C-alpha positions as semicolon CSV with decimal commas, in nm:
position;residue;x (nm);y (nm);z (nm)
1;M;5,349;4,217;-1,631
2;A;5,058;4,454;-1,571
3;N;5,046;4,680;-1,267
4;L;4,743;4,738;-1,046
5;N;4,743;5,105;-1,150
6;D;4,729;5,023;-1,521
7;A;4,416;5,109;-1,717
8;L;4,245;4,832;-1,915
9;T;4,035;4,856;-2,230
10;F;3,764;4,597;-2,294
11;P;3,689;4,458;-2,642
12;N;3,395;4,700;-2,676
13;G;3,624;5,002;-2,622
14;A;3,533;5,087;-2,260
15;T;3,833;5,166;-2,042
16;V;3,863;5,119;-1,666
17;A;4,115;5,327;-1,473
18;N;4,283;5,043;-1,283
19;R;4,282;4,665;-1,239
20;F;4,070;4,651;-0,924
21;V;3,705;4,542;-0,936
22;M;3,461;4,535;-0,648
23;S;3,295;4,196;-0,662
24;P;2,917;4,160;-0,634
25;M;2,804;4,106;-0,274
26;L;2,451;4,083;-0,136
27;T;2,379;4,370;0,105
28;N;2,041;4,249;0,242
29;S;1,922;4,608;0,233
30;G;1,633;4,600;-0,015
31;E;1,268;4,658;0,070
32;D;1,012;4,501;-0,166
33;G;1,297;4,482;-0,419
34;Y;1,382;4,853;-0,405
35;A;1,721;4,995;-0,308
36;T;1,693;5,183;0,021
37;Q;1,895;5,470;0,164
38;D;2,099;5,204;0,346
39;T;2,181;5,054;0,005
40;L;2,278;5,388;-0,148
41;D;2,498;5,489;0,148
42;Y;2,679;5,153;0,126
43;Y;2,759;5,190;-0,245
44;N;2,840;5,560;-0,216
45;A;3,106;5,470;0,042
46;R;3,253;5,211;-0,199
47;S;3,275;5,422;-0,514
48;K;3,658;5,404;-0,498
49;A;3,669;5,027;-0,451
50;G;3,794;4,972;-0,806
51;G;3,793;5,092;-1,163
52;M;3,473;4,890;-1,191
53;I;3,214;4,826;-0,921
54;I;2,971;4,536;-0,970
55;T;2,645;4,551;-0,778
56;E;2,490;4,267;-0,589
57;Y;2,265;4,042;-0,794
58;H;1,928;4,184;-0,897
59;Y;1,652;3,940;-0,983
60;V;1,513;3,976;-1,335
61;S;1,176;3,801;-1,295
62;E;0,909;3,842;-1,029
63;N;0,963;3,474;-0,941
64;G;1,342;3,509;-0,953
65;G;1,395;3,614;-0,591
66;P;1,447;3,725;-0,324
67;A;1,721;3,481;-0,222
68;M;1,917;3,465;0,104
69;T;1,649;3,683;0,261
70;W;1,496;3,640;0,605
71;K;1,252;3,931;0,643
72;R;1,113;4,241;0,475
73;G;1,371;4,518;0,460
74;R;1,659;4,269;0,444
75;E;1,592;4,164;0,086
76;Q;1,774;4,105;-0,237
77;L;1,726;4,387;-0,490
78;A;1,507;4,358;-0,801
79;V;1,509;4,473;-1,163
80;Y;1,206;4,286;-1,299
81;D;0,986;4,593;-1,357
82;D;1,023;4,952;-1,481
83;K;0,908;5,071;-1,139
84;F;1,259;4,998;-1,008
85;I;1,433;5,231;-1,257
86;P;1,421;5,549;-1,039
87;Q;1,604;5,372;-0,754
88;L;1,841;5,204;-1,000
89;K;1,933;5,549;-1,131
90;K;2,022;5,657;-0,778
91;L;2,226;5,339;-0,734
92;A;2,423;5,396;-1,055
93;K;2,489;5,758;-0,954
94;A;2,613;5,652;-0,607
95;I;2,860;5,408;-0,761
96;K;2,983;5,637;-1,041
97;H;3,040;5,959;-0,850
98;S;3,414;5,893;-0,815
99;G;3,453;5,831;-1,189
100;N;3,451;5,451;-1,195
101;K;3,233;5,212;-1,397
102;A;2,904;5,081;-1,255
103;I;2,801;4,730;-1,354
104;L;2,456;4,587;-1,268
105;Q;2,463;4,216;-1,195
106;I;2,146;4,046;-1,320
107;A;2,024;3,706;-1,208
108;H;1,740;3,466;-1,151
109;T;1,797;3,267;-0,834
110;G;1,577;2,969;-0,923
111;R;1,554;2,720;-0,637
112;E;1,739;2,962;-0,404
113;A;1,449;3,215;-0,393
114;N;1,384;3,121;-0,032
115;Y;1,185;3,430;0,066
116;R;0,914;3,334;-0,183
117;A;0,869;3,007;0,007
118;M;0,849;3,203;0,334
119;Q;0,566;3,405;0,177
120;D;0,386;3,087;0,062
121;K;0,476;3,149;-0,304
122;P;0,606;2,873;-0,535
123;V;0,981;2,845;-0,598
124;Y;1,085;2,741;-0,948
125;A;1,384;2,557;-1,094
126;P;1,474;2,356;-1,406
127;S;1,346;2,037;-1,240
128;A;1,117;1,955;-0,946
129;I;1,377;1,786;-0,728
130;D;1,358;1,725;-0,354
131;F;1,681;1,903;-0,264
132;P;1,790;1,773;0,079
133;F;1,935;2,111;0,181
134;L;1,611;2,305;0,118
135;P;1,313;2,300;0,362
136;Y;1,067;2,396;0,086
137;K;0,935;2,238;-0,234
138;V;1,073;2,325;-0,577
139;H;0,849;2,340;-0,885
140;E;0,956;2,274;-1,243
141;F;0,945;2,555;-1,497
142;T;0,725;2,501;-1,801
143;D;0,878;2,566;-2,144
144;E;0,675;2,888;-2,164
145;Q;0,809;3,005;-1,828
146;V;1,168;2,930;-1,933
147;K;1,125;3,146;-2,243
148;Q;0,978;3,426;-2,031
149;V;1,280;3,425;-1,797
150;I;1,511;3,449;-2,099
151;A;1,318;3,753;-2,220
152;D;1,330;3,896;-1,866
153;F;1,711;3,897;-1,873
154;G;1,699;4,113;-2,185
155;A;1,442;4,346;-2,030
156;A;1,663;4,381;-1,722
157;A;1,958;4,479;-1,942
158;K;1,743;4,750;-2,102
159;R;1,654;4,886;-1,757
160;A;2,024;4,892;-1,666
161;I;2,092;5,099;-1,979
162;E;1,808;5,339;-1,897
163;A;1,929;5,373;-1,537
164;G;2,276;5,484;-1,647
165;F;2,483;5,177;-1,570
166;D;2,798;5,122;-1,775
167;G;2,734;4,751;-1,817
168;V;2,574;4,433;-1,690
169;E;2,713;4,111;-1,552
170;I;2,508;3,799;-1,624
171;H;2,519;3,585;-1,310
172;G;2,579;3,229;-1,420
173;A;2,748;3,119;-1,097
174;N;2,694;3,027;-0,732
175;H;2,415;2,772;-0,787
176;Y;2,160;3,022;-0,917
177;L;1,927;2,953;-1,209
178;I;2,171;2,970;-1,501
179;Q;2,405;2,731;-1,321
180;Q;2,109;2,512;-1,226
181;F;2,026;2,470;-1,595
182;F;2,390;2,392;-1,680
183;S;2,423;2,139;-1,396
184;Q;2,327;1,779;-1,457
185;Y;2,263;1,751;-1,081
186;S;1,993;2,023;-1,087
187;N;1,867;1,979;-1,441
188;R;1,689;1,648;-1,510
189;R;1,486;1,779;-1,805
190;T;1,454;1,585;-2,130
191;D;1,337;1,870;-2,354
192;H;1,531;2,144;-2,535
193;W;1,661;2,274;-2,202
194;G;1,817;1,958;-2,057
195;G;1,972;1,618;-2,109
196;S;2,303;1,626;-2,297
197;L;2,577;1,881;-2,227
198;E;2,478;2,064;-2,544
199;K;2,115;2,091;-2,433
200;R;2,216;2,200;-2,084
201;M;2,407;2,484;-2,254
202;N;2,095;2,605;-2,433
203;F;1,961;2,814;-2,145
204;P;2,282;3,011;-2,072
205;V;2,334;3,062;-2,445
206;A;1,976;3,190;-2,486
207;V;2,015;3,426;-2,190
208;V;2,337;3,576;-2,325
209;K;2,173;3,619;-2,667
210;S;1,874;3,792;-2,507
211;V;2,102;4,037;-2,325
212;T;2,343;4,106;-2,611
213;D;2,057;4,159;-2,859
214;I;1,916;4,430;-2,632
215;V;2,260;4,585;-2,581
216;K;2,320;4,604;-2,958
217;K;1,986;4,776;-3,005
218;Y;1,975;5,022;-2,715
219;A;2,316;5,067;-2,549
220;P;2,616;5,283;-2,633
221;K;2,889;5,093;-2,818
222;D;3,110;5,079;-2,510
223;F;2,845;4,922;-2,285
224;I;3,013;4,635;-2,096
225;V;2,869;4,283;-2,088
226;G;3,030;4,022;-1,863
227;Y;2,944;3,668;-1,757
228;R;3,015;3,512;-1,418
229;I;3,063;3,138;-1,378
230;S;3,160;2,893;-1,107
231;P;3,448;2,700;-1,267
232;E;3,301;2,362;-1,174
233;E;3,020;2,213;-0,967
234;I;3,101;1,891;-0,786
235;H;2,932;1,771;-0,466
236;G;3,152;1,498;-0,323
237;K;3,142;1,233;-0,594
238;N;2,836;1,382;-0,761
239;I;2,905;1,590;-1,071
240;G;2,702;1,896;-1,164
241;Y;2,962;1,983;-1,425
242;T;3,341;1,965;-1,454
243;W;3,575;2,251;-1,534
244;Q;3,631;2,089;-1,873
245;E;3,257;2,125;-1,945
246;A;3,258;2,482;-1,810
247;T;3,535;2,580;-2,051
248;Q;3,328;2,437;-2,338
249;L;3,043;2,667;-2,237
250;I;3,273;2,969;-2,207
251;D;3,434;2,889;-2,543
252;H;3,087;2,880;-2,701
253;L;2,971;3,203;-2,537
254;T;3,284;3,406;-2,614
255;K;3,293;3,290;-2,976
256;E;2,925;3,353;-3,046
257;F;2,871;3,677;-2,851
258;N;3,059;4,000;-2,784
259;L;3,141;3,941;-2,420
260;D;3,385;4,182;-2,258
261;Y;3,487;3,963;-1,969
262;I;3,447;3,631;-1,792
263;H;3,438;3,643;-1,412
264;L;3,542;3,325;-1,229
265;S;3,361;3,293;-0,894
266;M;3,598;3,135;-0,638
267;L;3,683;3,135;-0,268
268;K;4,052;3,188;-0,348
269;Y;4,197;3,362;-0,650
270;D;4,436;3,076;-0,728
271;S;4,181;2,797;-0,675
272;K;4,234;2,486;-0,881
273;P;4,019;2,182;-0,968
274;G;3,889;2,004;-0,660
275;D;3,905;2,310;-0,433
276;A;3,593;2,428;-0,250
277;L;3,410;2,703;-0,437
278;L;3,183;2,983;-0,322
279;M;2,841;2,861;-0,200
280;D;2,941;2,494;-0,234
281;R;2,784;2,272;0,027
282;E;3,030;1,986;-0,012
283;Q;3,390;1,976;-0,134
284;A;3,473;1,778;-0,446
285;D;3,596;1,423;-0,413
286;Q;3,974;1,386;-0,437
287;K;3,949;1,220;-0,778
288;F;3,851;1,555;-0,927
289;D;4,186;1,711;-0,830
290;D;4,288;1,661;-1,192
291;S;4,510;1,962;-1,257
292;A;4,776;2,150;-1,062
293;K;4,703;2,463;-1,267
294;P;4,468;2,729;-1,127
295;Y;4,132;2,783;-1,294
296;A;4,252;3,126;-1,412
297;T;4,511;2,954;-1,629
298;L;4,285;2,669;-1,741
299;F;4,012;2,906;-1,867
300;K;4,245;3,144;-2,055
301;P;4,255;2,950;-2,385
302;Y;3,874;2,970;-2,408
303;L;3,823;3,345;-2,359
304;N;3,858;3,435;-2,729
305;G;3,951;3,796;-2,656
306;A;3,732;3,850;-2,349
307;K;3,914;3,972;-2,039
308;E;3,937;3,758;-1,725
309;I;3,840;3,856;-1,371
310;I;3,932;3,640;-1,071
311;V;3,826;3,679;-0,711
312;G;3,876;3,525;-0,369
313;S;4,067;3,590;-0,046
314;I;4,248;3,901;-0,169
315;T;4,321;4,092;0,150
316;S;4,652;4,265;0,080
317;K;4,853;4,437;-0,192
318;E;5,065;4,124;-0,221
319;D;4,757;3,907;-0,281
320;A;4,633;4,150;-0,546
321;E;4,964;4,148;-0,730
322;K;4,977;3,768;-0,730
323;A;4,621;3,754;-0,862
324;L;4,701;4,005;-1,136
325;A;4,981;3,778;-1,254
326;L;4,709;3,521;-1,330
327;A;4,433;3,735;-1,482
328;D;4,348;4,076;-1,630
329;L;4,144;4,212;-1,341
330;V;4,136;4,148;-0,966
331;A;3,802;4,144;-0,785
332;V;3,797;4,213;-0,413
333;G;3,499;4,118;-0,197
334;R;3,511;4,081;0,179
335;E;3,800;4,324;0,226
336;N;3,578;4,593;0,071
337;L;3,314;4,518;0,334
338;I;3,572;4,596;0,603
339;D;3,759;4,880;0,432
340;P;3,589;5,043;0,131
341;L;3,914;5,228;0,056
342;F;4,122;4,910;0,024
343;A;4,192;4,960;-0,348
344;D;4,237;5,336;-0,315
345;K;4,497;5,289;-0,041
346;V;4,685;5,019;-0,232
347;L;4,687;5,223;-0,555
348;N;4,812;5,536;-0,380
349;G;5,096;5,384;-0,178
350;H;4,912;5,351;0,154
351;A;4,867;4,975;0,169
352;D;4,994;4,979;0,528
353;E;4,684;5,179;0,627
354;V;4,434;4,915;0,512
355;I;4,190;4,817;0,789
356;T;4,163;4,438;0,816
357;T;3,925;4,382;1,110
358;L;3,553;4,454;1,110
359;T;3,483;4,629;1,440
360;A;3,158;4,791;1,547
361;A;3,307;5,135;1,483
362;Q;3,437;5,037;1,139
363;A;3,103;4,881;1,040
364;K;2,936;5,217;1,104
365;A;3,218;5,427;0,953
366;S;3,214;5,218;0,633
367;H;2,833;5,239;0,599
368;L;2,789;4,864;0,615
369;T;2,418;4,791;0,578
370;Q;2,229;4,669;0,883
371;G;2,154;4,347;0,694
372;L;2,527;4,281;0,655
373;I;2,594;4,384;1,015
374;D;2,331;4,132;1,129
375;T;2,487;3,864;0,907
376;F;2,845;3,916;1,019
377;S;2,758;3,968;1,387
378;A;2,557;3,646;1,406
379;P;2,685;3,371;1,638
380;Q;2,749;3,145;1,340
381;L;2,906;3,295;1,029
382;G;2,783;3,183;0,687
383;I;3,091;3,331;0,517
384;P;3,406;3,389;0,725
385;I;3,523;3,744;0,789
386;N;3,780;3,890;1,028
387;R;3,560;4,050;1,296
388;S;3,597;4,177;1,651
389;D;3,377;4,071;1,942
390;D;3,223;4,417;1,977
391;L;3,052;4,377;1,639
392;K;2,796;4,161;1,819
393;T;2,671;4,470;2,003
394;L;2,520;4,590;1,673
395;H;2,322;4,270;1,612
396;E;1,952;4,356;1,593
397;G;1,817;4,036;1,737
398;F;1,709;3,771;1,488
399;G;1,829;3,829;1,137
400;A;2,111;3,664;0,945
401;W;2,169;3,401;0,678
402;T;2,248;3,142;0,945
403;E;1,945;3,230;1,160
404;M;1,666;3,178;0,908
405;K;1,348;3,017;1,034
406;Y;1,074;2,904;0,799
407;P;0,699;2,930;0,871
408;Q;0,468;2,636;0,822
409;N;0,282;2,684;0,494
410;D;0,192;2,494;0,178
411;Q;0,537;2,548;0,025
412;M;0,717;2,359;0,297
413;K;0,794;1,991;0,262
């Protein structure tokens, strides 16, 4: 069995120094799409969080974000224009200064681009559906717009190359646009981009082709390309897609393209069918508990040489070792928000020194962004984290995922 200290070489020849990965996490620190000093300090402090550090998702099209944003200066980051390259270079440098790989996660958030609606701008998705959980309208992409977004993913990959990143992760998970196209719940189209399972696969396939074509043309041979997916999407009894359909997509992608890894987005590293997944609004009906095997095991036969990353609720050395028994790489999220040296301490025999509670002092010492401080000090947590009461003293009034208020404008229902 592999050890957490073991190096790993991807199919393209790139080698990471150990089996830890920092998972992508929104910092709510952008301003007009640009990384700020708050952003850079946060990533600089986490440069030892794994052999590979994946950034938060960057939106590839002007209409692709910001998502989960409540005000200017607390935004998602962008990569849709060359004007962002200077700040992206600083971001890559901050991540890489300890010798680890920097991966830029690229995404279009589709219907989740809530800040556009706040600014009275249209929000786009595969289909114009009245989603009950959104206060704003959603507009359907034209065929021409769909093709532009596909091209935008490739352009974003080229910017990542120019900025000095070691790879990109295509974000096909967590209910953002790629998943929306793959989901029969979100995608009611009857053209090339929707309908049958095969047609619902067309958008993710086209996006991966767009990215890998650019990588072949402009990137070094060892440039890493990964793909993140939510293993299934089931809302109660309503199916977006099953894990069996997701493995068909992954089988197609890993056979047709040179993907280095597949990243399963989960709340717990050993999640299995029917379990709640990250960003799900409703747990799957019991009838979908159709396998006792974890997703990590179920997806393995469909990787075709790509490596597997799993994530979720890894807060100790013991958790990490159990996760590594299931997959090639172990991604750590929330624990890196609390203690950026989690992986470094575990790898160097100091696991007993890991800090497990987010206090006000630790939030400042770990260079947590003010956007994340506001989120995790809010009265109601959107994502659970082990926090102390004194964290609330750092809350800068209104401002958190759970405190969003929408203005009255033409985009509201």
